[in-house]
Amino acid sequence: MQGILLKYGEIALRGKNRYIFENRLIDIINSKIPKEYKTKKEQGRILIESPNKMDYNFIIPILKNIIGITYICPCYIIDTNNIDNIKEEATKYLKENYTQNYTFKVKSKRANKNYPLNSIEISKEVGGYILDNIENATVDVINPEVILNIELRSKTYIFSKIIKGIGGLPITGGGKALLMLSGGIDSPVAGFLTARRGVEIDAIYFHASPYTSEHAKQKVIDLAKIIKGFTSKMNLHIVNFTKLQLFLYENVPNNQLTIFLKREMLRISEQIAKNINAQAIVMGDSIGQVASQTIYSMAVIDEAANGISIIRPLATYDKQEIIDIAVKIDTYPLSILPYEDCCTIFVAKHPTTRPHLTLIRRFENKFSDKLNELRQNTIENDTHVMVI
């Protein structure tokens, strides 16, 4: 019988709470695959079976996007641990999957340590039988072209292809965060990495109509849909930030404009995070990437938050590492579309890398009534929620 054996990493370290993560991962898998596929636990693994021939080309791409799955192993399933059956099925498996000359070795594991043969003996038995029955196969235990894996559990599983999954932890009560999502490369990756730690994600996008186009907004919506594919559900809070931006543009020092803008974005994000019971705000900053992402700038920006946690998953990543992840999760082609976001439109001509908190507070205090009015109006009247 064909099947898929799924392996997980960190879930195995959850101790007495492990079953919660396993059950949640199974629920997520079942929500994404057809009902004809049956999913169950199997001694430290998750097994997917089907009464019909399994369509690997259909199901494997789905499984590759599910957080919590570390490895995906298309396999043969044998209902017994009988060594003669294992030898026959292993030989059949290789004949069906490899037709050219190749080198191989057999790698065995047994969950039941009372089994009459140990792992090395199982590998020798199966390997010898394969050599006697497949002409185009030769043994190479150092650098084989094919590693035939045999795992003896309640059933026996035979596989040679191991497909890497996303890993991480499935979303299971690990808290909720609000992602500050722009149309760039970084913030979608930050959202993905946060979700990969088992955190539920909502997103907020700051729009500057008419200075940013509807294409820019649609790009962010499409990026949110990709992130949602990893998290199962997401709400996108779209904020029309124009009035507040224009006020700051006209009244604060230009070289520190970006800092003022980000402090106001953070204050609005914090209020919306509290409204949706989120415990943290996620930002896509990478230290030193731009002027507003120096350690000095981040400290001044964070000071505007009123105690809510700020998560920066990309803080120590370089740009190429971020791009590599964006390519992997398929956000990169969207992120590089040439539609401006609100920060690029209102960017300072010569931004400071060491903003002065005293100066910024002085201006904010001077205009505090107006800023509070604009901020509250933005939250209450210029924000709408889109279910992704």
CSV table of C-alpha atoms in Angstrom, one decimal:
chain,number,residue,atom,x,y,z
A,1,MET,CA,0.0,0.0,0.0
A,2,GLN,CA,1.2,3.5,-0.8
A,3,GLY,CA,1.3,6.2,1.9
A,4,ILE,CA,3.1,9.2,3.3
A,5,LEU,CA,5.1,9.1,6.5
A,6,LEU,CA,5.5,12.6,8.1
A,7,LYS,CA,8.2,13.5,10.5
A,8,TYR,CA,8.3,16.4,12.9
A,9,GLY,CA,11.1,18.0,14.9
A,10,GLU,CA,10.4,20.3,17.8
A,11,ILE,CA,7.0,18.8,18.5
A,12,ALA,CA,8.9,15.7,19.8
A,13,LEU,CA,10.5,17.9,22.5
A,14,ARG,CA,7.2,19.1,23.9
A,15,GLY,CA,7.2,16.5,26.7
A,16,LYS,CA,3.8,15.9,28.3
A,17,ASN,CA,2.2,18.5,26.0
A,18,ARG,CA,3.4,16.8,22.9
A,19,TYR,CA,0.0,15.3,22.1
A,20,ILE,CA,-1.6,18.7,21.9
A,21,PHE,CA,0.8,19.7,19.1
A,22,GLU,CA,0.4,16.4,17.4
A,23,ASN,CA,-3.4,16.6,17.4
A,24,ARG,CA,-3.3,20.2,16.2
A,25,LEU,CA,-1.0,19.3,13.4
A,26,ILE,CA,-3.3,16.4,12.3
A,27,ASP,CA,-6.3,18.8,12.4
A,28,ILE,CA,-4.4,21.3,10.2
A,29,ILE,CA,-3.4,18.5,7.7
A,30,ASN,CA,-7.0,17.2,7.6
A,31,SER,CA,-8.3,20.6,6.9
A,32,LYS,CA,-6.1,20.9,3.8
A,33,ILE,CA,-6.2,17.5,2.2
A,34,PRO,CA,-9.1,15.6,0.6
A,35,LYS,CA,-11.3,13.5,3.0
A,36,GLU,CA,-10.4,10.3,1.2
A,37,TYR,CA,-6.9,10.6,2.8
A,38,LYS,CA,-6.8,9.2,6.4
A,39,THR,CA,-4.3,10.7,8.9
A,40,LYS,CA,-3.3,9.1,12.2
A,41,LYS,CA,-0.4,9.0,14.7
A,42,GLU,CA,2.2,6.3,14.4
A,43,GLN,CA,4.8,6.1,17.2
A,44,GLY,CA,6.5,9.5,16.8
A,45,ARG,CA,5.3,9.9,13.2
A,46,ILE,CA,2.1,10.9,11.4
A,47,LEU,CA,0.9,8.6,8.7
A,48,ILE,CA,-1.3,9.4,5.7
A,49,GLU,CA,-3.1,6.5,4.0
A,50,SER,CA,-5.5,6.3,1.1
A,51,PRO,CA,-7.7,3.4,-0.1
A,52,ASN,CA,-6.9,4.4,-3.6
A,53,LYS,CA,-3.5,5.1,-5.4
A,54,MET,CA,-2.0,8.1,-3.8
A,55,ASP,CA,-1.6,11.2,-5.9
A,56,TYR,CA,1.8,12.4,-4.7
A,57,ASN,CA,2.0,15.2,-7.2
A,58,PHE,CA,-1.1,16.7,-5.7
A,59,ILE,CA,-0.7,16.1,-2.0
A,60,ILE,CA,3.1,16.7,-1.4
A,61,PRO,CA,2.9,20.4,-2.5
A,62,ILE,CA,0.1,20.9,0.1
A,63,LEU,CA,2.1,19.2,2.9
A,64,LYS,CA,5.3,21.2,2.1
A,65,ASN,CA,3.4,24.4,3.1
A,66,ILE,CA,2.1,23.1,6.5
A,67,ILE,CA,4.0,24.5,9.5
A,68,GLY,CA,5.1,21.7,11.8
A,69,ILE,CA,6.0,19.1,9.2
A,70,THR,CA,9.8,18.6,9.0
A,71,TYR,CA,10.1,15.8,6.5
A,72,ILE,CA,7.7,14.2,4.0
A,73,CYS,CA,8.4,10.6,3.1
A,74,PRO,CA,6.4,8.9,0.3
A,75,CYS,CA,6.4,5.2,1.3
A,76,TYR,CA,5.3,1.7,0.9
A,77,ILE,CA,3.3,0.4,3.9
A,78,ILE,CA,3.4,-3.2,5.0
A,79,ASP,CA,0.9,-4.4,7.6
A,80,THR,CA,3.4,-6.7,9.3
A,81,ASN,CA,7.1,-6.8,10.4
A,82,ASN,CA,7.7,-10.1,8.8
A,83,ILE,CA,11.3,-10.0,7.4
A,84,ASP,CA,10.4,-12.1,4.3
A,85,ASN,CA,7.6,-9.7,3.4
A,86,ILE,CA,9.9,-6.7,4.0
A,87,LYS,CA,12.5,-8.1,1.6
A,88,GLU,CA,10.0,-8.7,-1.1
A,89,GLU,CA,8.3,-5.3,-0.8
A,90,ALA,CA,11.6,-3.5,-0.6
A,91,THR,CA,12.7,-5.1,-3.8
A,92,LYS,CA,9.4,-4.3,-5.5
A,93,TYR,CA,9.8,-0.7,-4.3
A,94,LEU,CA,13.2,-0.3,-5.9
A,95,LYS,CA,12.2,-1.9,-9.2
A,96,GLU,CA,9.2,0.5,-9.5
A,97,ASN,CA,11.2,3.6,-8.6
A,98,TYR,CA,14.6,3.1,-10.1
A,99,THR,CA,15.3,1.6,-13.6
A,100,GLN,CA,18.8,2.7,-14.4
A,101,ASN,CA,22.0,1.3,-12.8
A,102,TYR,CA,22.5,2.7,-9.3
A,103,THR,CA,24.3,2.2,-6.0
A,104,PHE,CA,22.3,1.8,-2.8
A,105,LYS,CA,22.5,1.0,0.9
A,106,VAL,CA,19.8,0.0,3.3
A,107,LYS,CA,19.2,1.9,6.5
A,108,SER,CA,16.9,0.4,9.1
A,109,LYS,CA,15.2,1.5,12.3
A,110,ARG,CA,13.0,-0.5,14.7
A,111,ALA,CA,10.7,0.9,17.3
A,112,ASN,CA,10.3,-2.5,18.9
A,113,LYS,CA,13.6,-3.4,20.4
A,114,ASN,CA,12.3,-7.0,21.1
A,115,TYR,CA,12.2,-7.7,17.4
A,116,PRO,CA,14.4,-10.7,16.7
A,117,LEU,CA,16.7,-8.9,14.3
A,118,ASN,CA,18.5,-5.6,15.2
A,119,SER,CA,18.8,-2.7,12.7
A,120,ILE,CA,22.1,-3.8,11.2
A,121,GLU,CA,20.8,-7.4,10.7
A,122,ILE,CA,17.6,-6.1,9.0
A,123,SER,CA,19.7,-4.0,6.6
A,124,LYS,CA,22.0,-7.0,5.8
A,125,GLU,CA,19.0,-9.3,5.2
A,126,VAL,CA,17.2,-6.8,2.9
A,127,GLY,CA,20.3,-5.7,1.1
A,128,GLY,CA,21.4,-9.2,0.3
A,129,TYR,CA,18.0,-10.1,-1.0
A,130,ILE,CA,18.0,-6.9,-3.2
A,131,LEU,CA,21.4,-7.8,-4.7
A,132,ASP,CA,20.2,-11.3,-5.6
A,133,ASN,CA,17.1,-10.0,-7.3
A,134,ILE,CA,17.9,-6.7,-9.0
A,135,GLU,CA,20.7,-6.8,-11.6
A,136,ASN,CA,21.2,-3.0,-11.9
A,137,ALA,CA,21.7,-2.4,-8.2
A,138,THR,CA,25.1,-2.5,-6.4
A,139,VAL,CA,26.0,-1.7,-2.8
A,140,ASP,CA,27.8,1.4,-1.7
A,141,VAL,CA,27.6,2.1,2.0
A,142,ILE,CA,29.8,5.2,1.8
A,143,ASN,CA,28.3,7.3,-0.9
A,144,PRO,CA,25.2,5.6,-2.3
A,145,GLU,CA,22.9,7.1,-4.9
A,146,VAL,CA,19.9,5.6,-3.2
A,147,ILE,CA,19.3,5.2,0.5
A,148,LEU,CA,16.5,2.7,1.2
A,149,ASN,CA,15.0,3.5,4.6
A,150,ILE,CA,13.1,0.8,6.4
A,151,GLU,CA,11.2,1.7,9.6
A,152,LEU,CA,9.6,-1.0,11.7
A,153,ARG,CA,6.8,0.3,13.9
A,154,SER,CA,3.3,-1.1,14.3
A,155,LYS,CA,3.7,-1.5,10.5
A,156,THR,CA,6.7,-1.4,8.3
A,157,TYR,CA,7.5,1.6,6.1
A,158,ILE,CA,9.8,1.6,3.1
A,159,PHE,CA,11.0,4.8,1.5
A,160,SER,CA,13.9,6.4,-0.3
A,161,LYS,CA,12.7,10.0,-1.0
A,162,ILE,CA,12.8,12.4,1.9
A,163,ILE,CA,11.3,15.9,1.1
A,164,LYS,CA,12.1,18.7,3.4
A,165,GLY,CA,9.1,20.6,4.9
A,166,ILE,CA,8.8,23.9,6.7
A,167,GLY,CA,9.3,22.5,10.3
A,168,GLY,CA,8.5,24.7,13.2
A,169,LEU,CA,5.4,24.5,15.5
A,170,PRO,CA,1.8,24.4,14.4
A,171,ILE,CA,-0.4,27.2,15.6
A,172,THR,CA,-1.8,25.9,18.9
A,173,GLY,CA,-2.4,28.5,21.6
A,174,GLY,CA,1.0,30.1,21.3
A,175,GLY,CA,-0.4,33.6,21.4
A,176,LYS,CA,-1.3,36.1,18.7
A,177,ALA,CA,0.7,38.9,17.0
A,178,LEU,CA,-0.1,41.7,14.6
A,179,LEU,CA,2.3,41.9,11.6
A,180,MET,CA,3.1,45.3,10.2
A,181,LEU,CA,2.9,44.3,6.6
A,182,SER,CA,4.2,46.4,3.7
A,183,GLY,CA,4.6,45.5,0.1
A,184,GLY,CA,8.4,44.9,0.5
A,185,ILE,CA,10.5,41.8,0.8
A,186,ASP,CA,11.1,41.8,4.5
A,187,SER,CA,7.8,42.0,6.4
A,188,PRO,CA,6.1,38.9,4.7
A,189,VAL,CA,9.1,36.9,5.7
A,190,ALA,CA,8.9,38.2,9.2
A,191,GLY,CA,5.3,37.2,9.4
A,192,PHE,CA,6.1,33.7,8.1
A,193,LEU,CA,8.9,33.1,10.6
A,194,THR,CA,6.6,34.3,13.4
A,195,ALA,CA,3.8,31.9,12.3
A,196,ARG,CA,6.4,29.2,12.2
A,197,ARG,CA,6.8,29.5,15.9
A,198,GLY,CA,3.2,28.6,16.5
A,199,VAL,CA,1.9,32.2,16.7
A,200,GLU,CA,-1.4,33.2,15.2
A,201,ILE,CA,-1.0,36.2,12.9
A,202,ASP,CA,-3.2,39.1,11.9
A,203,ALA,CA,-1.7,41.9,9.7
A,204,ILE,CA,-1.9,45.7,9.4
A,205,TYR,CA,-1.2,47.7,6.3
A,206,PHE,CA,-0.8,51.4,6.1
A,207,HIS,CA,-2.1,52.9,2.9
A,208,ALA,CA,-1.6,56.5,1.7
A,209,SER,CA,-4.3,57.1,-0.9
A,210,PRO,CA,-4.1,58.8,-3.3
A,211,TYR,CA,-0.2,58.9,-3.0
A,212,THR,CA,-0.1,55.1,-3.2
A,213,SER,CA,-2.0,53.3,-5.8
A,214,GLU,CA,-4.7,50.5,-5.5
A,215,HIS,CA,-2.1,48.3,-7.1
A,216,ALA,CA,0.1,48.8,-4.1
A,217,LYS,CA,-2.8,47.8,-1.8
A,218,GLN,CA,-3.6,44.8,-3.9
A,219,LYS,CA,0.0,43.6,-3.7
A,220,VAL,CA,-0.2,43.6,0.1
A,221,ILE,CA,-3.5,41.8,0.0
A,222,ASP,CA,-2.0,39.1,-2.3
A,223,LEU,CA,1.0,38.8,0.1
A,224,ALA,CA,-1.3,38.4,3.0
A,225,LYS,CA,-3.0,35.6,1.2
A,226,ILE,CA,0.3,33.8,0.8
A,227,ILE,CA,1.1,34.1,4.5
A,228,LYS,CA,-2.5,33.0,5.3
A,229,GLY,CA,-1.7,29.8,3.4
A,230,PHE,CA,0.7,28.9,6.2
A,231,THR,CA,-1.5,30.0,9.1
A,232,SER,CA,-5.0,28.9,8.0
A,233,LYS,CA,-6.6,32.2,8.9
A,234,MET,CA,-5.8,35.9,8.9
A,235,ASN,CA,-7.5,39.3,9.1
A,236,LEU,CA,-5.8,42.3,7.3
A,237,HIS,CA,-6.4,45.7,8.9
A,238,ILE,CA,-6.1,48.3,6.1
A,239,VAL,CA,-5.4,51.8,7.5
A,240,ASN,CA,-5.7,55.0,5.4
A,241,PHE,CA,-2.7,56.8,6.9
A,242,THR,CA,-2.7,59.8,4.6
A,243,LYS,CA,-4.0,62.6,6.9
A,244,LEU,CA,-1.5,61.8,9.7
A,245,GLN,CA,1.4,61.4,7.3
A,246,LEU,CA,0.7,64.8,5.6
A,247,PHE,CA,0.5,66.5,9.0
A,248,LEU,CA,3.8,65.1,10.1
A,249,TYR,CA,5.4,65.8,6.7
A,250,GLU,CA,4.4,69.5,7.1
A,251,ASN,CA,5.3,70.0,10.8
A,252,VAL,CA,8.4,67.9,11.8
A,253,PRO,CA,12.1,68.0,10.8
A,254,ASN,CA,12.5,66.2,7.5
A,255,ASN,CA,15.6,64.2,8.5
A,256,GLN,CA,13.6,62.5,11.3
A,257,LEU,CA,10.3,62.2,9.4
A,258,THR,CA,10.5,58.4,9.0
A,259,ILE,CA,11.0,58.0,12.8
A,260,PHE,CA,7.9,60.1,13.5
A,261,LEU,CA,5.9,58.1,10.9
A,262,LYS,CA,7.0,54.8,12.4
A,263,ARG,CA,6.2,55.9,15.9
A,264,GLU,CA,2.7,56.8,14.9
A,265,MET,CA,2.3,53.5,13.0
A,266,LEU,CA,3.4,51.7,16.1
A,267,ARG,CA,0.9,53.5,18.3
A,268,ILE,CA,-2.0,52.7,15.9
A,269,SER,CA,-0.8,49.1,15.6
A,270,GLU,CA,-0.6,48.8,19.3
A,271,GLN,CA,-4.2,50.0,19.7
A,272,ILE,CA,-5.5,47.6,17.1
A,273,ALA,CA,-3.4,44.8,18.6
A,274,LYS,CA,-5.1,45.4,21.9
A,275,ASN,CA,-8.5,45.4,20.2
A,276,ILE,CA,-7.9,42.0,18.7
A,277,ASN,CA,-6.2,40.5,21.9
A,278,ALA,CA,-2.8,40.3,20.2
A,279,GLN,CA,0.1,40.1,22.6
A,280,ALA,CA,2.9,41.4,20.3
A,281,ILE,CA,3.6,43.4,17.1
A,282,VAL,CA,5.8,41.9,14.4
A,283,MET,CA,8.1,44.2,12.3
A,284,GLY,CA,10.3,43.3,9.4
A,285,ASP,CA,13.4,45.3,10.5
A,286,SER,CA,16.9,44.1,9.8
A,287,ILE,CA,19.6,45.9,11.8
A,288,GLY,CA,21.4,48.5,9.8
A,289,GLN,CA,19.5,47.9,6.5
A,290,VAL,CA,18.2,51.4,6.3
A,291,ALA,CA,18.5,54.6,8.5
A,292,SER,CA,15.3,53.8,10.5
A,293,GLN,CA,16.6,50.3,11.3
A,294,THR,CA,19.8,51.2,13.2
A,295,ILE,CA,19.9,50.1,16.9
A,296,TYR,CA,19.5,53.8,17.8
A,297,SER,CA,16.5,54.3,15.5
A,298,MET,CA,14.7,51.1,16.7
A,299,ALA,CA,15.1,52.1,20.3
A,300,VAL,CA,13.5,55.5,19.6
A,301,ILE,CA,10.7,53.9,17.6
A,302,ASP,CA,10.0,51.3,20.3
A,303,GLU,CA,9.8,53.9,23.0
A,304,ALA,CA,6.4,54.9,21.4
A,305,ALA,CA,4.9,51.6,22.3
A,306,ASN,CA,3.0,51.3,25.6
A,307,GLY,CA,4.5,48.1,26.9
A,308,ILE,CA,3.4,45.7,24.1
A,309,SER,CA,6.1,43.3,22.9
A,310,ILE,CA,7.9,44.0,19.6
A,311,ILE,CA,9.2,41.0,17.6
A,312,ARG,CA,11.8,41.5,14.9
A,313,PRO,CA,12.5,38.0,13.5
A,314,LEU,CA,14.8,39.4,10.8
A,315,ALA,CA,16.9,41.6,13.1
A,316,THR,CA,20.2,39.7,12.5
A,317,TYR,CA,19.5,38.5,8.9
A,318,ASP,CA,21.3,39.9,5.9
A,319,LYS,CA,19.4,40.8,2.8
A,320,GLN,CA,20.3,37.7,0.8
A,321,GLU,CA,19.2,35.5,3.6
A,322,ILE,CA,15.8,37.3,3.7
A,323,ILE,CA,15.5,37.0,-0.1
A,324,ASP,CA,16.2,33.3,0.0
A,325,ILE,CA,13.3,32.8,2.4
A,326,ALA,CA,11.1,35.0,0.4
A,327,VAL,CA,11.8,32.9,-2.7
A,328,LYS,CA,11.2,29.7,-0.8
A,329,ILE,CA,7.7,30.9,0.5
A,330,ASP,CA,6.9,32.4,-2.9
A,331,THR,CA,6.4,36.0,-1.7
A,332,TYR,CA,9.5,37.4,-3.6
A,333,PRO,CA,7.9,37.7,-7.1
A,334,LEU,CA,5.1,39.9,-5.6
A,335,SER,CA,7.3,41.9,-3.3
A,336,ILE,CA,9.5,43.1,-6.1
A,337,LEU,CA,6.6,44.5,-8.2
A,338,PRO,CA,7.2,48.2,-8.6
A,339,TYR,CA,4.3,49.6,-6.6
A,340,GLU,CA,5.3,52.1,-3.9
A,341,ASP,CA,4.3,51.9,-0.3
A,342,CYS,CA,3.5,54.8,2.1
A,343,CYS,CA,7.0,54.9,3.6
A,344,THR,CA,8.8,55.2,0.2
A,345,ILE,CA,6.5,58.1,-0.8
A,346,PHE,CA,7.1,60.1,2.4
A,347,VAL,CA,10.7,59.1,2.9
A,348,ALA,CA,13.1,61.7,4.3
A,349,LYS,CA,15.7,63.0,1.8
A,350,HIS,CA,18.5,62.7,4.3
A,351,PRO,CA,17.3,60.5,7.1
A,352,THR,CA,19.2,60.5,10.4
A,353,THR,CA,20.6,57.2,11.7
A,354,ARG,CA,20.7,58.5,15.3
A,355,PRO,CA,17.4,60.2,16.0
A,356,HIS,CA,17.1,62.4,19.1
A,357,LEU,CA,14.3,61.2,21.4
A,358,THR,CA,14.3,64.5,23.3
A,359,LEU,CA,13.7,66.4,20.0
A,360,ILE,CA,11.0,64.0,18.9
A,361,ARG,CA,9.2,64.1,22.2
A,362,ARG,CA,9.3,67.9,22.0
A,363,PHE,CA,7.5,68.0,18.7
A,364,GLU,CA,5.0,65.3,19.7
A,365,ASN,CA,4.2,67.2,22.9
A,366,LYS,CA,3.8,70.4,20.9
A,367,PHE,CA,1.2,68.8,18.6
A,368,SER,CA,-0.1,66.2,21.0
A,369,ASP,CA,-3.8,67.2,20.8
A,370,LYS,CA,-3.8,67.2,17.0
A,371,LEU,CA,-1.8,63.9,16.8
A,372,ASN,CA,-4.2,62.2,19.2
A,373,GLU,CA,-7.2,63.5,17.2
A,374,LEU,CA,-5.7,62.3,13.9
A,375,ARG,CA,-4.7,59.0,15.4
A,376,GLN,CA,-8.1,58.2,16.9
A,377,ASN,CA,-9.9,59.3,13.7
A,378,THR,CA,-7.6,57.0,11.7
A,379,ILE,CA,-8.4,54.0,13.9
A,380,GLU,CA,-12.1,54.7,14.1
A,381,ASN,CA,-12.9,56.0,10.6
A,382,ASP,CA,-10.1,55.2,8.2
A,383,THR,CA,-9.4,51.6,9.0
A,384,HIS,CA,-11.3,48.6,7.7
A,385,VAL,CA,-10.8,44.8,8.2
A,386,MET,CA,-10.5,42.4,5.3
A,387,VAL,CA,-10.9,38.6,6.0
A,388,ILE,CA,-8.1,36.9,4.0
